[in-house]
Short mmCIF file of N, CA and C in Angstrom, two decimals:
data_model
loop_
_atom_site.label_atom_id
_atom_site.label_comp_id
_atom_site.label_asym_id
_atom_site.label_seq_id
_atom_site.Cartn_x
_atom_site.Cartn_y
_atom_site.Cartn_z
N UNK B 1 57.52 20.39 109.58
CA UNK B 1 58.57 19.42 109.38
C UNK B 1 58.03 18.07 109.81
N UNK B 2 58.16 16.99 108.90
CA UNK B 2 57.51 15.98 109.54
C UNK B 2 58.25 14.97 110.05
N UNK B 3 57.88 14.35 111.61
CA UNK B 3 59.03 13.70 111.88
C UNK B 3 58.38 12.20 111.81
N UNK B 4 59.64 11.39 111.20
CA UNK B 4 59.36 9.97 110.93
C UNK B 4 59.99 9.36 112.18
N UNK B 5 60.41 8.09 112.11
CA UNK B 5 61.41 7.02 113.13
C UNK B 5 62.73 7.07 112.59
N UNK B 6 63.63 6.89 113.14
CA UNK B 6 64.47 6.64 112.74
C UNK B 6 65.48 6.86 113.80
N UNK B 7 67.04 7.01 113.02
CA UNK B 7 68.11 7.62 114.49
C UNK B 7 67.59 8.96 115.28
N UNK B 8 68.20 8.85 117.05
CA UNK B 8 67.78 9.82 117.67
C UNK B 8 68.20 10.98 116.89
N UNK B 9 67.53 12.08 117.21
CA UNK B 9 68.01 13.65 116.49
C UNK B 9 68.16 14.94 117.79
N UNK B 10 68.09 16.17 117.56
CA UNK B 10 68.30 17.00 118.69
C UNK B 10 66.62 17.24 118.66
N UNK B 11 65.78 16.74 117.79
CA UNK B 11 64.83 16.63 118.18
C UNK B 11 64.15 16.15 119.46
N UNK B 12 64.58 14.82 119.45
CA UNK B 12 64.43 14.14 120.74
C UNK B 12 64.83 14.67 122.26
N UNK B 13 65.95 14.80 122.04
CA UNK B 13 66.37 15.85 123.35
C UNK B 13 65.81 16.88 123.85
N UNK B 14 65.20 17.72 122.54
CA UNK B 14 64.08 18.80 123.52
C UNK B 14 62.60 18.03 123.26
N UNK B 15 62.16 17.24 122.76
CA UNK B 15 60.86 16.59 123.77
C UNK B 15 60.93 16.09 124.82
N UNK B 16 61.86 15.34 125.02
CA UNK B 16 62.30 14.49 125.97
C UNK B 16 62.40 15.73 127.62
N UNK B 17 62.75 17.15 127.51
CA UNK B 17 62.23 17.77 128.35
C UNK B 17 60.74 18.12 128.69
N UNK B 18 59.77 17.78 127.51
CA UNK B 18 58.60 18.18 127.98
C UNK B 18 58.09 16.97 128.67
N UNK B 19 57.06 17.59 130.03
CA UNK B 19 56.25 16.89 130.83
C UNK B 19 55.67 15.65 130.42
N UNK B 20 55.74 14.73 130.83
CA UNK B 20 54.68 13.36 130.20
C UNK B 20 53.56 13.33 130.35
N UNK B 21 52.82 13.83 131.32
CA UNK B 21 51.59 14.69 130.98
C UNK B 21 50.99 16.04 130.58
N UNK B 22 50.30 15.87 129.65
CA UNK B 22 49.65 16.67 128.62
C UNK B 22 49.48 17.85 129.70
N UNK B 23 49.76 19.28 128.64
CA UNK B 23 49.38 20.29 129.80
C UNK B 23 50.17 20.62 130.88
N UNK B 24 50.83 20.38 131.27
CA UNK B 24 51.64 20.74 132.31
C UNK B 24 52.72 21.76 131.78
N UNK B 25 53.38 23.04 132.59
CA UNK B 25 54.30 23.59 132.39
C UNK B 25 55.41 23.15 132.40
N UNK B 26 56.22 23.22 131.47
CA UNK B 26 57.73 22.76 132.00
C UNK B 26 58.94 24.05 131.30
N UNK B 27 60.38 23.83 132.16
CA UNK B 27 61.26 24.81 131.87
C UNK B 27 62.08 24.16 130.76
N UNK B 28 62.41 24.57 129.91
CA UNK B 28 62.93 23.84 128.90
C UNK B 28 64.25 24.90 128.92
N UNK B 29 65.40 24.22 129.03
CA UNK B 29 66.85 25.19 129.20
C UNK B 29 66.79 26.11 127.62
N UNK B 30 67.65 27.23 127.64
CA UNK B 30 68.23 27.38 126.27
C UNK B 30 68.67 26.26 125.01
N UNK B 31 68.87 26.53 123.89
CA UNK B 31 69.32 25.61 122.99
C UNK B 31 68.96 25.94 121.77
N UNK B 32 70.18 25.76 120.73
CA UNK B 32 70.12 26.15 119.36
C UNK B 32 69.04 25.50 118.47
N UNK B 33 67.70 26.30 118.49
CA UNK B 33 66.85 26.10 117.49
C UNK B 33 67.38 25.47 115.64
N UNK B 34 68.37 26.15 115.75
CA UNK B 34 68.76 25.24 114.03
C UNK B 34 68.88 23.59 115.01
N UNK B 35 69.21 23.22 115.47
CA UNK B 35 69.46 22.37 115.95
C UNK B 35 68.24 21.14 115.15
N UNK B 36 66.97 21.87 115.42
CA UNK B 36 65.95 21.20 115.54
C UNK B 36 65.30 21.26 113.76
N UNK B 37 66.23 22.34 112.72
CA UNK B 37 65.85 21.79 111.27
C UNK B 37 66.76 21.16 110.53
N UNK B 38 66.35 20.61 109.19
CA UNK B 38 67.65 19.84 108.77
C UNK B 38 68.23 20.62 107.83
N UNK B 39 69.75 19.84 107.49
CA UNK B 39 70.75 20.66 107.02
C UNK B 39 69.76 21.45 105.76
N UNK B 40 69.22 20.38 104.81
CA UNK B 40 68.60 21.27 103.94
C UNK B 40 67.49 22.20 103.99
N UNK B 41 67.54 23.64 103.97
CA UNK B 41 66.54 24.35 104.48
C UNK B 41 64.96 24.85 103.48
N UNK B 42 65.24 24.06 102.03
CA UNK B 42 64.55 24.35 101.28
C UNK B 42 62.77 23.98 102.50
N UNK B 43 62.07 25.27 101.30
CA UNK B 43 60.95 24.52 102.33
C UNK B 43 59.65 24.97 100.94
N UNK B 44 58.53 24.83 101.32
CA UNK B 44 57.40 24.62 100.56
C UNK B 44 56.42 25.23 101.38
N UNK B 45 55.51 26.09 100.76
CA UNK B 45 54.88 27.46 101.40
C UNK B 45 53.51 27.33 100.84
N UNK B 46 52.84 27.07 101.58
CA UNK B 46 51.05 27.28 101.34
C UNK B 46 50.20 27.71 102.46
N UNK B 47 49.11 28.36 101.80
CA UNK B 47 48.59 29.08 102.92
C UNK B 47 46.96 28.06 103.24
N UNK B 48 47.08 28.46 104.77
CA UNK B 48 46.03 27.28 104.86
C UNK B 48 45.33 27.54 106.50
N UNK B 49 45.18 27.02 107.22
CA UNK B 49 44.50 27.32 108.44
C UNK B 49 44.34 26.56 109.83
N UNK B 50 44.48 26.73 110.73
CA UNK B 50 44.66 26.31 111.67
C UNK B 50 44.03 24.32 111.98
N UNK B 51 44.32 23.48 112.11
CA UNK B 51 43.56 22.55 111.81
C UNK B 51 43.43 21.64 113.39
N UNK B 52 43.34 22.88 114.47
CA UNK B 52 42.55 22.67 115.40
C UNK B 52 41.63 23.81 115.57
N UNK B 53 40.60 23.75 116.79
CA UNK B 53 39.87 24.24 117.01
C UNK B 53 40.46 26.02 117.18
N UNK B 54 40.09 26.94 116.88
CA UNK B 54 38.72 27.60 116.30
C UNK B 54 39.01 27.54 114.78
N UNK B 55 40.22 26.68 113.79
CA UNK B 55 40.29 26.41 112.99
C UNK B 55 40.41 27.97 111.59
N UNK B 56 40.90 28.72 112.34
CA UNK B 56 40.92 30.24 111.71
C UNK B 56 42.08 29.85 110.44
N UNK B 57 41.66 30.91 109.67
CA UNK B 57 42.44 31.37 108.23
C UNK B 57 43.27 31.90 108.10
N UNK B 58 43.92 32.01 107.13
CA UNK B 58 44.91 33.12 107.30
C UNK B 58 46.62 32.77 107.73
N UNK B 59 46.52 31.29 107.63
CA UNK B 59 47.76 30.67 108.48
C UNK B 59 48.60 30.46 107.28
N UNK B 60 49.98 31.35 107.57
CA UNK B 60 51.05 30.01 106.63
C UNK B 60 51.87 29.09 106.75
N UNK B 61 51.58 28.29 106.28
CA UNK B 61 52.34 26.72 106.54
C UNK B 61 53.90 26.67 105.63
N UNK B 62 54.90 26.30 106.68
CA UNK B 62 56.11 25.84 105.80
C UNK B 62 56.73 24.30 106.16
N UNK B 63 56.87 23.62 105.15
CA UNK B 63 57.18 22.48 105.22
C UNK B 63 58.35 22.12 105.29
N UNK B 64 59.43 21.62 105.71
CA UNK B 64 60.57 21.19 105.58
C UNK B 64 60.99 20.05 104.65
N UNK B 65 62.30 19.84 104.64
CA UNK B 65 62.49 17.70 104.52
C UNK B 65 62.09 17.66 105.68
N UNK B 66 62.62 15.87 106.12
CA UNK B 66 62.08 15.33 107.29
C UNK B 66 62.53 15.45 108.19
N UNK B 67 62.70 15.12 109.40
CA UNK B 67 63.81 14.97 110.44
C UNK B 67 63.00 14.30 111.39
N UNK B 68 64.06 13.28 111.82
CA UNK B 68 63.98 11.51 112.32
C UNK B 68 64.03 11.99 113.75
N UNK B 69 63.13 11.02 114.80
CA UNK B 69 62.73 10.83 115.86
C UNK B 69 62.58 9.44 116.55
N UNK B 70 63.00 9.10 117.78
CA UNK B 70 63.55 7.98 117.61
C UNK B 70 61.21 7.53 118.49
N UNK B 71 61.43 6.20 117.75
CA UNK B 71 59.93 5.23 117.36
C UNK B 71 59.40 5.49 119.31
N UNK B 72 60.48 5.33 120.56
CA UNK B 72 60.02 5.42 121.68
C UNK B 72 59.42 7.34 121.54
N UNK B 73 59.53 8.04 120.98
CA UNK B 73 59.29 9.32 121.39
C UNK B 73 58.14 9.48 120.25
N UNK B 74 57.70 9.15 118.99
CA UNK B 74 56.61 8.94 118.49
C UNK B 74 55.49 8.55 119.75
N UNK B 75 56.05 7.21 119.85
CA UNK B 75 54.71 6.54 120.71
C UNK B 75 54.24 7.39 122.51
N UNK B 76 55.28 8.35 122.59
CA UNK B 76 54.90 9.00 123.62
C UNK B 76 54.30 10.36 123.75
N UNK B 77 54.50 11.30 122.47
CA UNK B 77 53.48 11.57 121.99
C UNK B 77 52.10 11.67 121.46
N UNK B 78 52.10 10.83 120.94
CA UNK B 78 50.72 9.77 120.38
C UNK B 78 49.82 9.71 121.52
N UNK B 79 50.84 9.08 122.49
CA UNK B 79 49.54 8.66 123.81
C UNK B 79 48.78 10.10 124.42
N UNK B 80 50.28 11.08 124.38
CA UNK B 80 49.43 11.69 125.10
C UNK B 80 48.75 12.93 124.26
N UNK B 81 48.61 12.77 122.92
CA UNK B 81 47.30 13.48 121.98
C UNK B 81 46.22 12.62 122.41
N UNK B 82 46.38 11.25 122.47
CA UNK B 82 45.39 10.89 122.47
C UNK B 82 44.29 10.81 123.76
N UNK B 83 45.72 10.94 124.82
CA UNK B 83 44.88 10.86 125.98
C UNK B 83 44.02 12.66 126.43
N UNK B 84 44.73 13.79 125.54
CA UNK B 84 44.55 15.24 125.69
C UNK B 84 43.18 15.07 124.99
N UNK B 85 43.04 14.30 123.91
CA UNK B 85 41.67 14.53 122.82
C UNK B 85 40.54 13.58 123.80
N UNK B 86 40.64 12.60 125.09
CA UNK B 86 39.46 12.05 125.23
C UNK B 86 39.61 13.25 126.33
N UNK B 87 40.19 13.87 127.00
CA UNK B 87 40.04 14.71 127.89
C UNK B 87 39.39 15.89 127.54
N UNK B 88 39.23 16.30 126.06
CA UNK B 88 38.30 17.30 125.26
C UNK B 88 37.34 16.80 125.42
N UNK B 89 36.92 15.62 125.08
CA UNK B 89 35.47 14.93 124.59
C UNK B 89 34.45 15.00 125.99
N UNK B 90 35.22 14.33 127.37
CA UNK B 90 34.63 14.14 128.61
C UNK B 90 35.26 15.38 129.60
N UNK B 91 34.76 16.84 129.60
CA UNK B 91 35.22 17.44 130.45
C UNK B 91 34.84 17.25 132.00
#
């Protein structure tokens, strides 16, 4: 499902429980998973493979519509892929 900017969603609410640093455990309460797809459930099915490391086969991918995330929870993500990927590079 790919998430763009836009109005907050119940998306936001369960990132917004995960840790701000990468890696860390956190308890994330119960909560209605439909929550987190959109009303329309059509989806789009191809098979394809893991596109991180060990990068294995055999994976199937389902795509959704979109569902909106508000632009502060993009950019807090972002940082911390990016800060998880230099932490790959320099162990």
């Amino acid at each position: 499902m790919p998430l763009v900017p836009g109005p907050a969603s119940a998306v936001d609410k369960v990132l917004a429980k995960f840790a701000p640093e990468c890696g860390k455990s956190v308890h994330v309460p119960a909560f209605d998973l439909n929550t987190l797809l959109p009303e329309d459930r059509t989806t789009a099915r191809y098979d394809g493979s893991l596109t991180t490391a060990p990068f294995a086969e055999g994976v199937q991918w389902f795509i959704t519509k979109e569902k909106t995330v508000t632009i502060n929870t993009i950019r807090r993500f972002r940082s911390c892929s990016r800060t998880a990927t230099r932490a790959r590079r320099n162990p």
